[in-house]
Amino acid sequence: MLLLGIETSCDDTAAAVLRHGRDVLSSVATNQDEFHAKYGGIVPEIASRRHVALLSAAVEDALDRSGTAFADLDGIAVTCGAGLIGSLVVGVAAAKAYAFALNRPLYGVNHLHGHVFAPFLDRPEPPPFPFLTLLVSGGHSQLVAVESATRMRILGRTHDDAAGEAYDKTARLLGLPYPGGPALDALAQRGDPRAHTFPRHHASGDSLDLSFSGLKTSVRYFLESDAGRDARREDVAASFQAAVVDVLMSRLRTAYERGSYNAVTLSGGVAANSALQAAFRSWTETDSIPAFIPPPKYCTDNAAMIAAAAYYQRDAIRVDALTLHADPNLPFTLSS
Ligand code: KG4
Ligand code: ZN
């Protein structure tokens, strides 16, 4: 089964061709960072206009690189939510047109479900259900119990800044260019994570919720203080990163101990973080837990993960090519 995936929920214009739900024949993503960098964040209107300019070339490029043609496709998968409405509608409109013109099934995919399926890509053996996912991206940080391809439960999440957002905002405080996550990660590798102690969020009672806004604010106050002005930026970056990783890992371990899982996975842009990956690997190797981390190109937004979600969820998410709508607030749980 050959699926074309299309992803335009935020600022990456992405297309991919996927065979049998896991073999990535091609995955192209046109990064828009240069258009947003001078504003220090994503400007929705610019993002949607860039998608219009780039999407058909991205789709043709994905087909070329995979050595396939439109006629070979068995279906079209597109992100229909959650995300920026102006960005989502570009991908959804294109996918509807392809599906209608080619007379192929159309699958409307939840962007976050795409991230959950990223660890399935280019793997001989996918994670066995039920598994526990730590999904950490620019817009979301959540722990998800993945019971089956279509049954997923959020166990805990952030109600304020997502982990990636905290990275981007803290990177800006440190004078790093946008997007700040990878730059802060690189800077932190040259610093001492024990140089400064920043606060770790503790969830109340049994809650597995997360929060990073207090941490970000505490770094800001520190940088504005006398001690902060003299501190090495590498050490501040490393100490911030240590606090983020501590909070994420402690929630993940608690969630794992409370449930019964066959594996744990990491996904989302922040899953590419070196310190988080090191802590995750050390825990899962010591405790002999089957663990899956996608390669960096599938941690951040891409269309191959969207096609993977469509493959595994295909009976539940097939939609009419004429009536699919983009939904910026698409609920996480699939309606049955
Ligand atoms: O999943 P993603 O590509 O987009 C969303 O769905 O949000 O995640 C992007 C986020 C950005 O906030 C970016 O700074 C962060 O992931 N990120 C990282 C790293 N690489 C990307 N954060 C920390 N360390 C990294 N190496
Ligand atoms: Zn994403």
Coordinates of C-alpha atoms and ligand atoms in Angstrom, one line a residue:
M1 CA 0.0 0.0 0.0
L2 CA 1.5 3.3 -1.2
L3 CA 0.4 6.5 0.5
L4 CA 1.2 10.1 -0.2
G5 CA 1.5 12.2 3.0
I6 CA 1.0 15.9 3.2
E7 CA 1.8 18.0 6.3
T8 CA 1.3 21.8 6.5
S9 CA 0.0 22.3 10.0
C10 CA 2.6 24.8 11.1
D11 CA 5.6 26.2 9.2
D12 CA 7.1 23.1 7.4
T13 CA 5.8 22.4 3.9
A14 CA 6.2 18.6 3.8
A15 CA 5.3 15.7 1.5
A16 CA 6.3 12.0 1.7
V17 CA 5.7 8.7 0.0
L18 CA 5.3 5.7 2.3
R19 CA 5.0 2.0 1.5
H20 CA 3.2 -0.4 3.9
G21 CA 3.0 2.1 6.7
R22 CA 6.8 2.0 7.6
D23 CA 9.1 2.2 4.5
V24 CA 9.8 5.8 3.7
L25 CA 10.4 6.0 0.0
S26 CA 10.8 9.8 0.2
S27 CA 10.3 12.5 2.7
V28 CA 10.8 16.2 1.8
A29 CA 10.2 19.2 4.1
T30 CA 10.8 22.7 3.0
N31 CA 11.9 24.7 6.0
Q32 CA 10.5 28.2 6.2
D33 CA 12.8 29.4 9.1
E34 CA 14.5 32.2 7.0
F35 CA 11.1 33.9 6.5
H36 CA 10.2 33.8 10.2
A37 CA 13.6 34.3 11.9
K38 CA 13.5 38.1 11.9
Y39 CA 10.2 38.0 13.8
G40 CA 11.6 35.6 16.4
G41 CA 8.7 33.2 15.9
I42 CA 6.2 31.9 13.3
V43 CA 4.0 34.5 11.6
P44 CA 0.8 32.5 10.6
E45 CA 0.0 34.6 7.6
I46 CA 3.6 34.2 6.2
A47 CA 3.4 30.5 6.9
S48 CA 0.2 29.9 4.9
R49 CA 1.4 32.0 2.0
R50 CA 4.6 30.0 1.8
H51 CA 2.7 26.7 1.9
V52 CA 0.7 27.9 -1.1
A53 CA 3.9 28.7 -3.0
L54 CA 5.8 25.5 -2.0
L55 CA 3.3 22.6 -1.6
S56 CA 2.8 21.4 -5.2
A57 CA 6.6 21.4 -5.8
A58 CA 7.1 19.5 -2.5
V59 CA 4.6 16.8 -3.6
E60 CA 6.2 16.4 -7.0
D61 CA 9.6 16.3 -5.5
A62 CA 8.4 13.5 -3.1
L63 CA 7.0 11.5 -6.0
D64 CA 10.2 12.0 -8.1
R65 CA 12.5 10.9 -5.3
S66 CA 10.4 7.8 -4.5
G67 CA 10.4 6.8 -8.1
T68 CA 6.6 6.7 -8.1
A69 CA 3.8 8.5 -10.1
F70 CA 0.4 9.8 -9.0
A71 CA -1.2 6.8 -10.6
D72 CA 0.7 4.4 -8.3
L73 CA -0.7 5.9 -5.1
D74 CA -3.3 4.0 -3.1
G75 CA -4.4 6.9 -1.0
I76 CA -3.7 10.4 0.2
A77 CA -3.0 11.3 3.9
V78 CA -3.2 14.9 5.2
T79 CA -2.9 16.6 8.5
C80 CA -6.4 18.1 9.1
G81 CA -5.7 19.4 12.7
A82 CA -4.6 20.6 15.2
G83 CA -2.5 23.5 14.0
L84 CA -2.6 27.0 12.4
I85 CA -5.9 27.2 10.5
G86 CA -4.4 29.2 7.6
S87 CA -1.6 26.6 7.2
L88 CA -3.9 23.6 7.6
V89 CA -6.3 24.6 4.9
V90 CA -3.6 24.7 2.3
G91 CA -2.7 21.1 2.8
V92 CA -6.3 20.0 3.2
A93 CA -7.4 21.7 0.0
A94 CA -4.5 20.2 -2.0
A95 CA -5.1 16.7 -0.6
K96 CA -8.9 16.9 -1.4
A97 CA -8.0 17.9 -4.9
Y98 CA -5.5 15.0 -5.4
A99 CA -7.8 12.5 -3.9
F100 CA -10.8 13.6 -6.0
A101 CA -8.8 13.9 -9.2
L102 CA -7.1 10.5 -8.7
N103 CA -10.2 8.8 -7.3
R104 CA -8.3 7.5 -4.3
P105 CA -9.2 7.3 -0.6
L106 CA -8.5 10.4 1.6
Y107 CA -7.4 10.1 5.2
G108 CA -7.6 13.0 7.6
V109 CA -4.8 12.7 10.2
N110 CA -4.4 14.4 13.6
H111 CA -1.0 16.0 13.7
L112 CA -0.2 14.6 17.2
H113 CA -1.1 11.1 16.1
G114 CA 1.5 11.6 13.4
H115 CA 4.1 12.3 16.0
V116 CA 3.0 9.1 17.9
F117 CA 3.7 7.0 14.7
A118 CA 7.1 8.6 14.0
P119 CA 9.0 5.8 15.8
F120 CA 7.4 3.3 13.4
L121 CA 9.3 4.8 10.4
D122 CA 12.1 2.9 8.7
R123 CA 12.0 0.1 11.4
P124 CA 11.8 -3.6 10.8
E125 CA 9.9 -4.0 14.1
P126 CA 7.5 -1.2 15.2
P127 CA 6.9 -0.5 18.9
P128 CA 4.5 -3.2 20.3
F129 CA 1.2 -2.0 21.7
P130 CA 0.4 -1.0 24.4
F131 CA 3.3 1.6 24.7
L132 CA 3.9 4.8 26.5
T133 CA 4.9 7.9 24.5
L134 CA 6.5 11.1 25.7
L135 CA 5.4 13.6 23.0
V136 CA 7.4 16.8 23.3
S137 CA 7.1 19.4 20.5
G138 CA 6.9 23.2 20.0
G139 CA 3.2 23.2 20.7
H140 CA 2.6 20.2 23.0
S141 CA 4.1 18.3 25.8
Q142 CA 2.2 15.2 26.8
L143 CA 2.4 11.7 28.1
V144 CA 0.2 9.3 26.0
A145 CA -0.8 5.8 26.7
V146 CA -1.1 4.2 23.2
E147 CA -3.3 1.2 23.7
S148 CA -3.8 0.5 20.0
A149 CA -3.5 2.5 16.8
T150 CA -6.8 4.2 17.4
R151 CA -7.1 4.1 21.2
M152 CA -4.8 6.7 22.9
R153 CA -5.2 8.4 26.3
I154 CA -3.4 11.6 27.5
L155 CA -2.1 10.9 31.0
G156 CA -0.6 14.3 31.6
R157 CA 0.3 17.5 29.7
T158 CA 1.4 21.1 30.0
H159 CA -1.3 23.8 30.5
D160 CA 1.2 26.6 29.8
D161 CA 4.4 26.5 27.7
A162 CA 5.2 23.3 25.8
A163 CA 8.8 22.1 26.2
G164 CA 9.8 23.3 22.8
E165 CA 8.2 26.7 23.4
A166 CA 10.2 27.0 26.7
Y167 CA 13.4 26.1 24.7
D168 CA 12.6 28.7 22.0
K169 CA 11.8 31.4 24.5
T170 CA 14.8 30.7 26.7
A171 CA 17.1 30.6 23.7
R172 CA 15.9 34.0 22.8
L173 CA 16.8 35.3 26.3
L174 CA 20.3 33.9 25.7
G175 CA 20.5 35.7 22.4
L176 CA 20.3 32.6 20.2
P177 CA 18.8 32.7 16.8
Y178 CA 15.3 31.2 16.0
P179 CA 14.4 28.3 16.2
G180 CA 16.2 28.2 19.5
G181 CA 15.9 24.5 20.5
P182 CA 18.7 23.1 18.5
A183 CA 21.0 26.1 19.2
L184 CA 20.4 25.9 22.9
D185 CA 21.0 22.2 22.9
A186 CA 24.4 22.8 21.1
L187 CA 25.4 25.6 23.5
A188 CA 24.4 23.4 26.6
Q189 CA 26.8 20.7 25.5
R190 CA 29.7 23.0 26.3
G191 CA 28.3 24.0 29.7
D192 CA 28.0 22.7 33.3
P193 CA 24.5 21.4 34.1
R194 CA 25.2 21.8 37.8
A195 CA 26.4 25.4 37.6
H196 CA 22.9 26.9 38.5
T197 CA 19.8 25.3 40.1
F198 CA 16.6 26.3 38.3
P199 CA 13.2 25.1 39.7
R200 CA 11.7 21.8 38.8
H201 CA 7.9 21.7 38.5
H202 CA 6.2 19.3 40.9
A203 CA 2.7 18.1 39.9
S204 CA 0.1 18.1 42.7
G205 CA -1.3 14.8 44.0
D206 CA -1.4 12.0 41.5
S207 CA -1.3 14.4 38.5
L208 CA 1.2 13.7 35.7
D209 CA 0.9 17.2 34.3
L210 CA 3.9 19.3 33.3
S211 CA 4.8 23.0 33.4
F212 CA 7.7 25.0 32.1
S213 CA 6.6 28.6 32.4
G214 CA 8.0 29.0 35.9
L215 CA 11.4 27.6 34.8
K216 CA 11.6 30.0 31.8
T217 CA 10.7 33.0 34.1
S218 CA 13.3 31.9 36.7
V219 CA 16.0 31.9 33.9
R220 CA 14.9 35.4 32.9
Y221 CA 15.1 36.8 36.4
F222 CA 18.5 35.1 36.8
L223 CA 19.8 36.6 33.6
E224 CA 18.7 40.0 34.7
S225 CA 20.4 39.7 38.1
D226 CA 24.0 40.7 38.9
A227 CA 25.0 37.0 39.1
G228 CA 23.3 36.3 35.8
R229 CA 25.0 39.0 33.9
D230 CA 28.4 37.5 34.8
A231 CA 27.3 33.9 34.2
R232 CA 28.6 31.8 31.3
R233 CA 25.8 31.4 28.8
E234 CA 26.9 27.8 28.2
D235 CA 26.3 27.0 31.9
V236 CA 22.9 28.7 32.0
A237 CA 21.9 26.7 28.9
A238 CA 23.1 23.5 30.4
S239 CA 21.4 24.2 33.8
F240 CA 18.1 25.1 32.0
Q241 CA 18.3 21.9 29.9
A242 CA 19.0 19.8 33.0
A243 CA 15.8 21.1 34.7
V244 CA 13.7 20.4 31.5
V245 CA 15.1 16.9 31.2
D246 CA 14.6 16.1 35.0
V247 CA 10.9 17.1 34.8
L248 CA 10.3 15.2 31.6
M249 CA 12.1 12.0 32.8
S250 CA 10.5 12.0 36.3
R251 CA 7.0 12.2 34.9
L252 CA 7.8 9.6 32.2
R253 CA 9.2 7.2 34.8
T254 CA 6.2 7.7 37.1
A255 CA 3.7 7.1 34.3
Y256 CA 5.6 4.0 33.2
E257 CA 5.6 2.5 36.8
R258 CA 1.8 3.1 37.1
G259 CA 0.9 1.3 33.9
S260 CA 1.7 -1.9 32.0
Y261 CA 3.5 -1.2 28.8
N262 CA 5.5 -3.2 26.2
A263 CA 7.7 -0.2 25.2
V264 CA 8.3 3.5 25.7
T265 CA 8.8 6.0 22.8
L266 CA 9.9 9.6 22.4
S267 CA 8.6 11.9 19.7
G268 CA 8.2 15.5 18.7
G269 CA 10.9 18.1 17.9
V270 CA 12.3 18.1 21.5
A271 CA 12.8 14.3 21.2
A272 CA 15.9 15.3 19.1
N273 CA 17.4 16.9 22.2
S274 CA 20.8 15.3 23.1
A275 CA 20.4 15.5 26.9
L276 CA 16.8 14.1 26.8
Q277 CA 17.9 11.2 24.5
A278 CA 20.9 10.4 26.8
A279 CA 18.7 10.3 29.9
F280 CA 16.0 8.3 28.1
R281 CA 18.6 5.8 26.8
S282 CA 20.3 5.4 30.2
W283 CA 17.0 4.7 32.0
T284 CA 15.6 2.3 29.4
E285 CA 18.9 0.4 29.0
T286 CA 19.4 0.1 32.8
D287 CA 15.9 -1.2 33.3
S288 CA 15.8 -3.2 30.1
I289 CA 12.7 -1.5 28.7
P290 CA 12.2 -1.7 24.9
A291 CA 12.7 1.9 23.7
F292 CA 12.2 3.7 20.5
I293 CA 13.4 7.2 19.4
P294 CA 12.9 8.3 15.8
P295 CA 15.9 9.7 13.9
P296 CA 16.0 13.6 14.2
K297 CA 14.4 14.1 10.8
Y298 CA 11.3 12.2 12.0
C299 CA 11.2 13.9 15.4
T300 CA 10.5 17.3 13.9
D301 CA 7.4 17.8 11.7
N302 CA 7.4 15.7 8.5
A303 CA 4.9 14.1 6.2
A304 CA 6.1 10.5 6.5
M305 CA 4.7 10.3 10.1
I306 CA 1.3 11.5 8.8
A307 CA 1.2 8.8 6.2
A308 CA 2.2 6.2 8.9
A309 CA -0.7 7.3 11.1
A310 CA -3.1 7.1 8.2
Y311 CA -1.9 3.5 7.4
Y312 CA -2.4 2.2 10.9
Q313 CA -5.7 4.2 11.5
R314 CA -7.0 3.9 7.9
D315 CA -10.4 2.3 8.7
A316 CA -11.2 4.9 11.4
I317 CA -10.1 8.1 9.6
R318 CA -11.1 7.7 6.0
V319 CA -13.0 10.8 5.0
D320 CA -15.0 12.1 2.0
A321 CA -12.8 13.9 -0.5
L322 CA -15.3 16.6 -0.8
T323 CA -16.2 17.3 2.8
L324 CA -13.0 17.2 4.9
H325 CA -12.4 20.3 6.9
A326 CA -9.3 21.6 8.6
D327 CA -9.9 21.9 12.4
P328 CA -7.3 24.0 14.3
N329 CA -8.6 22.6 17.6
L330 CA -9.0 18.9 16.5
P331 CA -9.6 16.8 19.7
F332 CA -6.9 14.3 20.5
T333 CA -9.3 11.4 20.9
L334 CA -10.7 9.8 17.8
S335 CA -14.5 9.9 17.6
S336 CA -15.9 6.5 17.0
Ligands
KG4_1 O1 7.6 18.7 16.4 P1 8.1 20.0 15.9 O2 8.9 20.1 14.7 O3 6.9 21.1 15.7 C1 5.7 21.1 16.4 O4 4.8 20.3 16.2 O5 5.7 22.0 17.3 O6 8.9 20.7 17.2 C2 9.5 21.9 17.0 C3 10.1 22.2 18.4 C4 10.7 23.7 18.4 O7 10.3 24.3 19.6 C5 12.2 23.4 18.5 O8 13.0 24.4 19.1 C6 12.3 22.1 19.2 O9 11.2 21.3 18.7 N1 13.5 21.4 19.0 C7 14.5 21.1 20.0 C8 15.5 20.5 19.4 N2 15.3 20.3 18.1 C9 14.0 20.9 17.9 N3 14.4 21.4 21.3 C10 15.5 21.0 22.1 N4 16.6 20.4 21.5 C11 16.7 20.1 20.2 N5 17.7 19.5 19.7
ZN2 ZN 4.6 18.7 15.3

